[in-house]
Coordinates of C-alpha atoms and ligand atoms in Angstrom, one line a residue:
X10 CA -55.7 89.0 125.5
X11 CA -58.6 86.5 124.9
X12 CA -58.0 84.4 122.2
X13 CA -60.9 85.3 119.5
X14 CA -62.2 81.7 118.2
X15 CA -64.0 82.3 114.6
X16 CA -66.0 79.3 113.7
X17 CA -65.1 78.0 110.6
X18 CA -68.1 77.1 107.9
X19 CA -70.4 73.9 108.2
X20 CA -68.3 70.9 106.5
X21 CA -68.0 67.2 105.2
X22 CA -64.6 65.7 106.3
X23 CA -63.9 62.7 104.5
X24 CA -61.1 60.7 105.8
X25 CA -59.6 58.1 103.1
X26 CA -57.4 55.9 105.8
X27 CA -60.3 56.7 108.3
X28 CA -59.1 53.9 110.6
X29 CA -55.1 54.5 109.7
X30 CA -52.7 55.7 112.1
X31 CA -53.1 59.3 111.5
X32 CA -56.1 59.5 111.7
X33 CA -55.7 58.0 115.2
X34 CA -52.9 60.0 116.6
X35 CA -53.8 63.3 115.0
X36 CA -56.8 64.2 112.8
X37 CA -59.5 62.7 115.2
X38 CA -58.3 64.6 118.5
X39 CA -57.2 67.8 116.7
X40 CA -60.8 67.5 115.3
X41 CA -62.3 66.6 119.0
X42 CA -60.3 69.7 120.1
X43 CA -61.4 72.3 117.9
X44 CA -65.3 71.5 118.6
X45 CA -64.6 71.9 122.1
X46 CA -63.8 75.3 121.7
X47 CA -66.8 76.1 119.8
X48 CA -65.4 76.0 116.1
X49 CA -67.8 74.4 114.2
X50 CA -70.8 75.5 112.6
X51 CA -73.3 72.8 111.9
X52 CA -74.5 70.6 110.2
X53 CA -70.3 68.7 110.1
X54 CA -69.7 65.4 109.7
X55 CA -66.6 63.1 109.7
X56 CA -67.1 60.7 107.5
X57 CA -64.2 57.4 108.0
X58 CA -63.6 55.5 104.4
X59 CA -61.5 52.5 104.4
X60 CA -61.4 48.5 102.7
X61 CA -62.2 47.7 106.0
X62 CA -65.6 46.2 106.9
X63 CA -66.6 47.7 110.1
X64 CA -69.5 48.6 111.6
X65 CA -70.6 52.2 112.5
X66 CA -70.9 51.3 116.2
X67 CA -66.6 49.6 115.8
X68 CA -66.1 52.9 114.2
X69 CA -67.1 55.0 116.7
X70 CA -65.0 52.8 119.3
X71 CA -62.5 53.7 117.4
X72 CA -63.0 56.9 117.3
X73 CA -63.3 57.2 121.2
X74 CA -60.6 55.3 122.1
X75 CA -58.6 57.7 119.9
X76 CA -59.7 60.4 122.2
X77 CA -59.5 58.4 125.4
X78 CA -56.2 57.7 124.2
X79 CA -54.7 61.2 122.8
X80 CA -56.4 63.5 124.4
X81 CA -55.4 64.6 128.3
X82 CA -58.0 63.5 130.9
X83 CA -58.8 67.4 131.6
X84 CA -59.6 67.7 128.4
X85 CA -62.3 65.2 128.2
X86 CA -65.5 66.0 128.5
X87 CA -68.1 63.0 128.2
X88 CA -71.2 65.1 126.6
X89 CA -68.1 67.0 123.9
X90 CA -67.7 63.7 123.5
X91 CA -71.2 62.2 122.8
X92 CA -71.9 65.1 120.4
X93 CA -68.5 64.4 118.7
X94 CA -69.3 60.8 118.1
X95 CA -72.6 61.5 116.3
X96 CA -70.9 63.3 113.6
X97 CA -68.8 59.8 112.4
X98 CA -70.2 57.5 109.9
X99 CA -68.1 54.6 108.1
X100 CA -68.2 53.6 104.7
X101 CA -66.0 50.4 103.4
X102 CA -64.5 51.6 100.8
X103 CA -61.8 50.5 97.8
X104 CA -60.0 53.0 95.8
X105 CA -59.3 51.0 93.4
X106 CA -62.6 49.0 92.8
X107 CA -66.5 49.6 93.1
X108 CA -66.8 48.7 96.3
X109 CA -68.2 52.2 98.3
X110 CA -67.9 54.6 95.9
X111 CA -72.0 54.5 95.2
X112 CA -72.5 54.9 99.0
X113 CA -69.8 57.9 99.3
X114 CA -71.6 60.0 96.7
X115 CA -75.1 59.3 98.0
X116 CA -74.1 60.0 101.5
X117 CA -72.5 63.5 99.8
X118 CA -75.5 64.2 97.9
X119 CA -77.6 64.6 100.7
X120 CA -75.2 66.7 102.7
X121 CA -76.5 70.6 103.7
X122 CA -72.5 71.1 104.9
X123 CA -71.0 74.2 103.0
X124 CA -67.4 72.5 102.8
X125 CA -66.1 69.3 101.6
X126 CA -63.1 68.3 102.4
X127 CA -61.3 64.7 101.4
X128 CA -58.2 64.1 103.9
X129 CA -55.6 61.6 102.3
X130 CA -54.5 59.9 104.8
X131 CA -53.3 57.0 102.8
X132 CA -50.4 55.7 101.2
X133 CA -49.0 58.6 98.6
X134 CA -49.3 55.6 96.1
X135 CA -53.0 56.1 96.4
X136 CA -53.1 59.6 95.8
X137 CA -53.6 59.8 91.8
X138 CA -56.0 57.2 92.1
X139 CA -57.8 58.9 94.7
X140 CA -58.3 62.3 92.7
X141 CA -59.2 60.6 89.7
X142 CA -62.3 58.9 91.1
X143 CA -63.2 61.9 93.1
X144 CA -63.8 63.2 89.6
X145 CA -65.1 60.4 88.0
X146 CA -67.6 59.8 90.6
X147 CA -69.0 63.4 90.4
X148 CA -68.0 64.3 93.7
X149 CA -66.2 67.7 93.4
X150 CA -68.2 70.5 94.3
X151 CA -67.0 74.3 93.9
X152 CA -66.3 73.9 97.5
X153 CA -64.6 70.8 97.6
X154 CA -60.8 70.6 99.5
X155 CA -58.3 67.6 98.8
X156 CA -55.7 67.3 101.5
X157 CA -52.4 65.5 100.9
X158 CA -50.1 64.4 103.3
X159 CA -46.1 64.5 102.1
X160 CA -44.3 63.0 100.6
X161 CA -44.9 64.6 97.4
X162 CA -43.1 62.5 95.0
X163 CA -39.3 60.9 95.9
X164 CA -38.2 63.5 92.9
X165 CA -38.7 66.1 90.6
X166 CA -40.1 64.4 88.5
X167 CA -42.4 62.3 90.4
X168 CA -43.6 65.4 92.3
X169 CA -44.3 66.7 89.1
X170 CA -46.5 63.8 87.8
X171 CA -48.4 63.7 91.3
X172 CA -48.9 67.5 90.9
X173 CA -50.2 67.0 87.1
X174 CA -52.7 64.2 88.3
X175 CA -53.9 66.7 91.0
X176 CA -54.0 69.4 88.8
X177 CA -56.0 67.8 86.2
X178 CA -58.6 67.0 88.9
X179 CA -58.3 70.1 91.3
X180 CA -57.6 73.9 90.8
X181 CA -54.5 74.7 92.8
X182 CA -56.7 76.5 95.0
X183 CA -58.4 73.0 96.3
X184 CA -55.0 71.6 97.1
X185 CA -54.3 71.7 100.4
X186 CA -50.4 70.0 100.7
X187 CA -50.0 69.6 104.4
X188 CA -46.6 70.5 106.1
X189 CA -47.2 69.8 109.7
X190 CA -44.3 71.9 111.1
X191 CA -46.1 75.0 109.4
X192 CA -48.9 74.2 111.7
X193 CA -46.7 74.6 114.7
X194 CA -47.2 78.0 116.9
X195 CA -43.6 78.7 117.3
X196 CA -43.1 78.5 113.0
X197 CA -46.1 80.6 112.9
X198 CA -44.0 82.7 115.6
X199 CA -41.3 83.5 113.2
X200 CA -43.6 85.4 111.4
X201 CA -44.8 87.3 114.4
X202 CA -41.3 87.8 115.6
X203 CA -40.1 89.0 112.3
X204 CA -42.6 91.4 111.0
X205 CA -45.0 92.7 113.8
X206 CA -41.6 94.1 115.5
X207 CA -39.6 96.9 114.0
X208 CA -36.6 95.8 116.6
X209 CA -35.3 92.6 114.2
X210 CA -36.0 93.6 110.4
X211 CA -33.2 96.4 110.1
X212 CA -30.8 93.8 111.5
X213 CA -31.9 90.8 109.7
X214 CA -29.3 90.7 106.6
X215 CA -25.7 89.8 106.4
X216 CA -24.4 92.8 107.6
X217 CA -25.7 92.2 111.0
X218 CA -26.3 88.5 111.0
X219 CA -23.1 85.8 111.2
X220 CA -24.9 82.8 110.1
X221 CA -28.3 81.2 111.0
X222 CA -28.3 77.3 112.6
X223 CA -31.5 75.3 112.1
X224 CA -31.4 71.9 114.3
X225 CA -34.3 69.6 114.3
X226 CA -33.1 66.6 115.8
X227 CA -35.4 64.0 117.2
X228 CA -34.4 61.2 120.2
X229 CA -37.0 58.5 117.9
X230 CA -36.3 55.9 115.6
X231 CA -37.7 54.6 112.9
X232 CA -41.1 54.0 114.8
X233 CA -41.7 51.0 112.8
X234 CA -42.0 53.3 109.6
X235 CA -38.7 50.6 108.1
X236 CA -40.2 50.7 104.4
X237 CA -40.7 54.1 103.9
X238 CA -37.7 55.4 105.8
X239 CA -35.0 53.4 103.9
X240 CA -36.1 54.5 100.8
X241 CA -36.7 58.2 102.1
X242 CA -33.2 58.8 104.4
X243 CA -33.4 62.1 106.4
X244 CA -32.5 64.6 103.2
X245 CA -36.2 63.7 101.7
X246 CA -37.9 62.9 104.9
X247 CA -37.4 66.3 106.6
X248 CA -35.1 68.5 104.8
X249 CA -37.0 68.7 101.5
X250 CA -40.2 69.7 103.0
X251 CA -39.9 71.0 107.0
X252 CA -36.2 72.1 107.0
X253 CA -36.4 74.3 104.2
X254 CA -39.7 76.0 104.7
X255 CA -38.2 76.6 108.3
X256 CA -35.3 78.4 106.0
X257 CA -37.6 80.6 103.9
X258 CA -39.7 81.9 106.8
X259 CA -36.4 82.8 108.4
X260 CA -34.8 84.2 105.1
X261 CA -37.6 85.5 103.1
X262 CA -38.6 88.8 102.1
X263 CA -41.3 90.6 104.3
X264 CA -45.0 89.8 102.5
X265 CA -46.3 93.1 101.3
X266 CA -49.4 91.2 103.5
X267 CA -50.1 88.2 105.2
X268 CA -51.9 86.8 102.0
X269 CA -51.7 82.8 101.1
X270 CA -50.0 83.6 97.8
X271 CA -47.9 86.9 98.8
X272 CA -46.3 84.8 101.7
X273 CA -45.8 81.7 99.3
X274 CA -44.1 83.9 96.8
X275 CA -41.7 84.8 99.1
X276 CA -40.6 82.2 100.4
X277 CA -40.6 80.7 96.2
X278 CA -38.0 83.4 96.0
X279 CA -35.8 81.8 98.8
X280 CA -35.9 78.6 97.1
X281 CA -34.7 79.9 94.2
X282 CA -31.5 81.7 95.5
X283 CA -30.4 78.6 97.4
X284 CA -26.7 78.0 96.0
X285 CA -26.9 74.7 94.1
X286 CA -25.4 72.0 96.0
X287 CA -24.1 68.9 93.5
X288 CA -21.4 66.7 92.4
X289 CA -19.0 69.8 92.8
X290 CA -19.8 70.8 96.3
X291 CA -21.3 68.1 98.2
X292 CA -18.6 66.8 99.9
X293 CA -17.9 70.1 101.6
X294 CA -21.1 71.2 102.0
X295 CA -22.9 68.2 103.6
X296 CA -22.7 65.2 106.1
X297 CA -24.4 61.9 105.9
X298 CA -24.8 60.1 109.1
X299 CA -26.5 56.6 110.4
X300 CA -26.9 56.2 113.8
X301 CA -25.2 53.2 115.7
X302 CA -26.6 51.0 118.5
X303 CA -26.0 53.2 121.9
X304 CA -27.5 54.7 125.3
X305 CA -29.8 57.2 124.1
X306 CA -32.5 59.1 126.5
X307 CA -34.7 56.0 125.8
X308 CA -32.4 53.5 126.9
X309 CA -30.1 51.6 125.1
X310 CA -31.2 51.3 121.6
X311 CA -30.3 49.5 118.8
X312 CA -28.3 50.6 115.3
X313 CA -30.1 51.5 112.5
X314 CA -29.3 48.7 110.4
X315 CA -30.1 46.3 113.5
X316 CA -33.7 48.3 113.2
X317 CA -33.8 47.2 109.5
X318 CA -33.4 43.8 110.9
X319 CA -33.7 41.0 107.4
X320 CA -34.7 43.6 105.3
X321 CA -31.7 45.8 105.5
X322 CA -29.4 42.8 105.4
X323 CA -26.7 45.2 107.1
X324 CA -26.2 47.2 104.3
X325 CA -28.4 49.9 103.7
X326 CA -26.5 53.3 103.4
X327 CA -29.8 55.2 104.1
X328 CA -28.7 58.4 106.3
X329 CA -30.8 59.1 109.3
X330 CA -28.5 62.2 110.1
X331 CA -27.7 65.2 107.6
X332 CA -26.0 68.3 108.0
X333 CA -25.7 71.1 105.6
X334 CA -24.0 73.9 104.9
X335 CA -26.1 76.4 102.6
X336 CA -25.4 79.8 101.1
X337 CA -28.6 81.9 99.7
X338 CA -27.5 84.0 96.7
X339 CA -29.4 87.2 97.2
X340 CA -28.3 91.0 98.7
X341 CA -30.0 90.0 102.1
X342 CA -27.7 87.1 102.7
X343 CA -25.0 87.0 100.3
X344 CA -22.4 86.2 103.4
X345 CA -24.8 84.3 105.6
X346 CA -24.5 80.2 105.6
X347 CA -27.5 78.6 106.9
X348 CA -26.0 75.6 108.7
X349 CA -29.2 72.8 109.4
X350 CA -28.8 69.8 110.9
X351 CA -31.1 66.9 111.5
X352 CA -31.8 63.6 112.4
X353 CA -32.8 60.5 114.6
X354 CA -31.9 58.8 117.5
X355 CA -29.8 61.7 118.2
X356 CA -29.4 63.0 122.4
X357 CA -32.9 64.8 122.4
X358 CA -36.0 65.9 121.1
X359 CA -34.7 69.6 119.7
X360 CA -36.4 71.7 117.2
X361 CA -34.7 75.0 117.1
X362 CA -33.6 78.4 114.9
X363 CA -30.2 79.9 116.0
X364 CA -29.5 83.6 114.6
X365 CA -26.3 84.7 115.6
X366 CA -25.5 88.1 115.2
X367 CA -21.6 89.5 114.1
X368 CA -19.4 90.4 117.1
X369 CA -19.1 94.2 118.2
X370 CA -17.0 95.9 116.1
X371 CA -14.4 97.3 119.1
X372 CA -14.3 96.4 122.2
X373 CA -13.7 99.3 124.9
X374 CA -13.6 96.1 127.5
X375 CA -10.1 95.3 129.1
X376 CA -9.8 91.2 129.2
X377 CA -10.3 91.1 133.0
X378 CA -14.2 92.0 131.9
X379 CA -14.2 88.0 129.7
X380 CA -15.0 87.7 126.7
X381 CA -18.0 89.4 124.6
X382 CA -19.9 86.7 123.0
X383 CA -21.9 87.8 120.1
X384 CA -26.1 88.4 120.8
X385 CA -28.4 85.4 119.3
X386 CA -31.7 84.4 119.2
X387 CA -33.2 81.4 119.3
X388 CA -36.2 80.3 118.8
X389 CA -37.8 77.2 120.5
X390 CA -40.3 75.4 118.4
X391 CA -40.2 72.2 120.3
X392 CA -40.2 71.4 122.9
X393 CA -40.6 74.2 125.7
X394 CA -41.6 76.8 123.1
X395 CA -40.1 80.1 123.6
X396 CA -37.9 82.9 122.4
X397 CA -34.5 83.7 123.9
X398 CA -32.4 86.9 123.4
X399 CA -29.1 86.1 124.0
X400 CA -27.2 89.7 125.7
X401 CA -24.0 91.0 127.5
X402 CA -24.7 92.4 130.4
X403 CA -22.9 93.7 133.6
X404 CA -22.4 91.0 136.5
X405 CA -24.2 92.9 138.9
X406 CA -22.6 93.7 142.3
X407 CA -18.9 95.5 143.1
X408 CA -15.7 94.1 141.5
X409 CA -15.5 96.0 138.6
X410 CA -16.5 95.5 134.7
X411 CA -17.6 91.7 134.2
X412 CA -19.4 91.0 131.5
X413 CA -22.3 88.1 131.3
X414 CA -23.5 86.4 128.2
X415 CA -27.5 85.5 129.9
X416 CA -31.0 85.4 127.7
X417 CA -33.9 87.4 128.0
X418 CA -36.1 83.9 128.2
X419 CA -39.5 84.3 127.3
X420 CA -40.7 80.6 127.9
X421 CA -44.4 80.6 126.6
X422 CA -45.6 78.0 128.9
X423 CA -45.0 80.9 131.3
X424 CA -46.0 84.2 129.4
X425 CA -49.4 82.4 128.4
X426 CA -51.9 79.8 130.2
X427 CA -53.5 77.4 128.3
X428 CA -53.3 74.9 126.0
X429 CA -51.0 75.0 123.1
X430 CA -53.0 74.0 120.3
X431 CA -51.2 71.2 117.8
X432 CA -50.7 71.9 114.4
X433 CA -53.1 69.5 112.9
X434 CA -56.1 71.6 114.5
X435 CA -54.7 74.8 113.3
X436 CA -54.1 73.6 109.7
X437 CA -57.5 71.8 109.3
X438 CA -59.1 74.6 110.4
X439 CA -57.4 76.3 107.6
X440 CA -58.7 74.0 105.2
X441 CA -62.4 74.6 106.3
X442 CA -61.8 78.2 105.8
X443 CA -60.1 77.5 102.7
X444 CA -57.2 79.6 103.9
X445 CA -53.9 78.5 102.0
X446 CA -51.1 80.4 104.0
X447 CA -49.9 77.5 106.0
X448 CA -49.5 74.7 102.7
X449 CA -47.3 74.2 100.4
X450 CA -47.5 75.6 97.0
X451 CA -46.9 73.5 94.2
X452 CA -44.2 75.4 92.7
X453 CA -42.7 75.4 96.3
X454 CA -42.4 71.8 96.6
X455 CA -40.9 71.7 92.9
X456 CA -38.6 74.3 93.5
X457 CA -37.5 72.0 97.0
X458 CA -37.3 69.1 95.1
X459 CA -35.3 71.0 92.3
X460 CA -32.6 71.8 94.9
X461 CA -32.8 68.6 96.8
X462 CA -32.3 66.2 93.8
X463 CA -28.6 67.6 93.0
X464 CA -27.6 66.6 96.7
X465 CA -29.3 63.2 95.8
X466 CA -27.5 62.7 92.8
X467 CA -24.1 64.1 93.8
X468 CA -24.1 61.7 96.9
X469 CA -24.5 58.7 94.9
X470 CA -21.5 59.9 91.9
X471 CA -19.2 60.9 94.3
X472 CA -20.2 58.0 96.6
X473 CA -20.2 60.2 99.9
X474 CA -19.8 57.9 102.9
X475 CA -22.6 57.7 105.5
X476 CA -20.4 58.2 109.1
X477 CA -21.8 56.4 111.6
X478 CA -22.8 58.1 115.0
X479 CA -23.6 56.4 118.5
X480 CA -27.4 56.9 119.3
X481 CA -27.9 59.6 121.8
X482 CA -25.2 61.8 120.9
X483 CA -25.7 65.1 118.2
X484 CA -24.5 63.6 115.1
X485 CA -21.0 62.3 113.6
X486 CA -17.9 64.2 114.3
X487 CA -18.0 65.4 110.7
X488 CA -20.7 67.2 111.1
X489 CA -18.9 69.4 113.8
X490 CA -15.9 69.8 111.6
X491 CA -18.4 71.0 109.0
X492 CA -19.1 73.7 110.9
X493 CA -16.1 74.3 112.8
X494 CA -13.7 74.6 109.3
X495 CA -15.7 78.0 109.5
X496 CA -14.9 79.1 112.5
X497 CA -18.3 78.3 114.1
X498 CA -19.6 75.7 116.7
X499 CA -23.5 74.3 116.6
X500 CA -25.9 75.7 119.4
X501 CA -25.0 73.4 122.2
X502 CA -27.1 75.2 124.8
X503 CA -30.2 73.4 123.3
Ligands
BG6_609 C1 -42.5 63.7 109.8 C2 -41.3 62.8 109.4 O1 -42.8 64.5 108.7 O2 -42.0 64.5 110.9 C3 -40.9 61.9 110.6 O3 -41.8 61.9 108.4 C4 -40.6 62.8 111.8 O4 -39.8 61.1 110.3 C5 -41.7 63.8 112.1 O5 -40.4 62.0 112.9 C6 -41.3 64.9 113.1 O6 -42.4 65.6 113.4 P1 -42.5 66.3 114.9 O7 -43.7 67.1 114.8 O8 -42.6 65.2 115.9 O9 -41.3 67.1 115.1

């Protein structure tokens, strides 16, 4: 089938960090992409803010060599391009003084666009500050969008003041919170795979499923991100936000549609059944791990605290690897742990959802036929996207009964030509339609960060140990006895 492109309504895109890193890597190609394929409606304009004073032509060099640079050659296309660069204009702006703000709203005013939407893609620090003046400064139309990037707070509590500031300047309905893996076609996929086929659904509870495994482990570093990471660790970088939405689109109820808030108030529900995890539980249930200097798919690679270099001093206990063990008390999964796993520097670039069914209840097999290995599915998100279907089958040929564990493989890249279109295009296409299914919630990232804290807290009074693992391997040994205490061994065909 031909994919159906719907053009989204006319809009302003205002990019606070216009010249920042983001916008380099993603927003401006996923932007370039998207009116390629014919998405727009016009009159759109990008409009690039930052304290930096440069000129609309440097601008649009920028802009261009963000495409020449992140976008594949066959996707270039000189006039796309021309066409693309008329729609930039810079302002120098300061959040936190006069400087701009004058030219912003006059450069609003006279806009014809139906949408406006302000993209933070600036420190979080910035974010309250940023709201407030979009209010102050009169620019908040009925129509008007605020995107924010995580993380959300570092806490509860600060999640809950950022939310307030927001929400005194925004109804939750202009809030776009931005989690990129929803973006991603395969997390989209689970949706597809889960509730447009009646094959999974009567199977998909505890008295069918053993346990589910979520690995998202990356072969990166820090990527020169020192100061954030060693205040974040892994648990608040990408369990709070991407691991566990991963969870609820896995564990949640069906939607009664797929509606922003009837999907969202699902996957609430999942939240709110996760068995607490705190000073009681945490050394059983989790694993901290730091990654040490060794050969990983990149090379040889430094440790961690090597990475921090003077401002770690050799001592920061930030993890960069966590495991967890996680029970969801509800009828649907009351015997099912959720086993997740992530971090960096770890042997490759992995993001993927294990289900594994229980074992047959008899087996009419004698032993010469092997063993019968209990069916799973995984689903590839990243990278080689695709869906597997682990069976037993016959070994075809003579010699009698022998049974096969092999996966109906549906690799994507196969079953569909063309390209795979990256999550930031997909979500900020959302925001021009205004279409909240793919961000987060407010009470979601509460409810994450209600869970979350306990693990925080419970790490530091119990002081659990961060284990040390060589780069390129999957973790520390702990984390395999976590798993293994229960009978159970991590995906290792990944
Ligand atoms: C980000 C984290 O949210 O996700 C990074 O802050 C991480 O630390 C990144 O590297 C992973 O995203 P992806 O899309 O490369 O899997």
């Amino acid at each position: 089938m031909v994919s159906k492109i719907i053009p989204v309504p006319s809009f302003d895109c205002i990019v606070f960090g216009g010249i920042g890193d983001l916008a380099e890597r993603k927003l401006i190609p996923a932007l370039y992409h998207r009116q390629c394929i014919g998405q727009f409606t016009e009159p759109s304009r990008i409009i690039g803010l930052s304290r930096s004073s440069v000129t609309e032509n440097e601008y649009r060099n920028f802009v261009y060599k963000s495409i020449e640079t992140h976008v594949k050659d066959e996707d270039i296309d000189s006039l796309e391009i021309e066409e693309f660069l008329e729609r930039f204009s810079y302002i120098s702006l300061d959040v936190t003084k006069e400087l701009g703000w004058n030219q912003l709203k006059e450069r609003l005013e006279c806009s014809q666009a139906g949408v406006r939407a302000f993209y933070l893609a600036v420190s979080p620090a910035l974010f309250s500050d940023i709201a407030v003046r979009l209010g102050e400064t009169g620019l908040i139309t009925p129509d008007t969008r605020i995107i924010v990037e995580k993380p959300i707070g570092k806490d509860l509590d600060t999640a809950c003041a950022l939310n307030n500031r927001l929400g005194d300047v925004f109804s939750e309905s202009q809030i776009f919170r931005i989690d990129h893996y929803l973006g991603k076609e395969t997390v989209q996929n689970l949706m597809a795979l889960r509730f447009a086929n009646a094959l999974y659904e009567p199977l998909w509870n505890s008295n069918h499923i053993d346990h589910v495994q979520i690995t998202v482990s990356e072969s990166v570093g820090l990527e020169g991100r020192i100061g954030y990471y060693d205040h974040a660790g892994a648990l608040r970088d990408m369990v709070q936000n991407h691991m566990l939405q991963l969870l609820c689109l896995v564990a949640m109820e069906p939607p009664s549609l797929l509606d922003a808030n009837a999907v969202r108030d699902e996957k609430l529900k999942v939240l709110r059944s996760l068995t607490p995890i705190n000073i009681n539980n945490v050394g059983k249930c989790t694993v901290r791990g730091q990654y040490l200097a060794g050969a990983s798919s990149r090379g040889l690679v430094k440790s961690y605290q090597e990475d921090l270099g003077e401002l770690g001093k050799g001592q920061s206990d930030t993890e960069t690897f966590v495991a967890l063990k996680i029970n969801i008390e509800n009828w649907r999964w009351n015997n099912t742990p959720f086993y997740l796993r992530t971090g960096k520097r770890m042997a490759s670039r992995v993001s993927e959802v294990t289900v594994t069914f229980r074992p047959i209840p008899h087996s009419i097999f004698t032993n010469d036929a092997g063993e019968v290995i209990a069916n799973r599915l995984v689903i590839r998100l990243q990278p080689n996207e695709g869906v597997k279907q682990w069976l037993m089958i016959k070994d075809p040929g003579p010699g009698g009964m022998r049974l096969r564990h092999i996966p109906l493989d549906m690799s994507f890249a196969d079953a569909f030509s063309g390209r795979n279109a990256g999550a930031y295009e997909r979500l900020l296409m959302d925001v021009m339609r205004g279409n909240q299914t793919l961000f987060m919630r407010r009470d979601e990232v509460e409810a994450a960060w209600k869970w979350i804290v306990p693990i925080l807290d419970g790490w530091e009074q119990t002081g659990q140990p961060v284990h040390g693992y060589n780069a390129g391997t999957w973790g520390p040994s702990r984390a395999i006895a976590m798993i293994e205490r229960d009978g159970r061994t991590w995906n290792d065909t990944l």
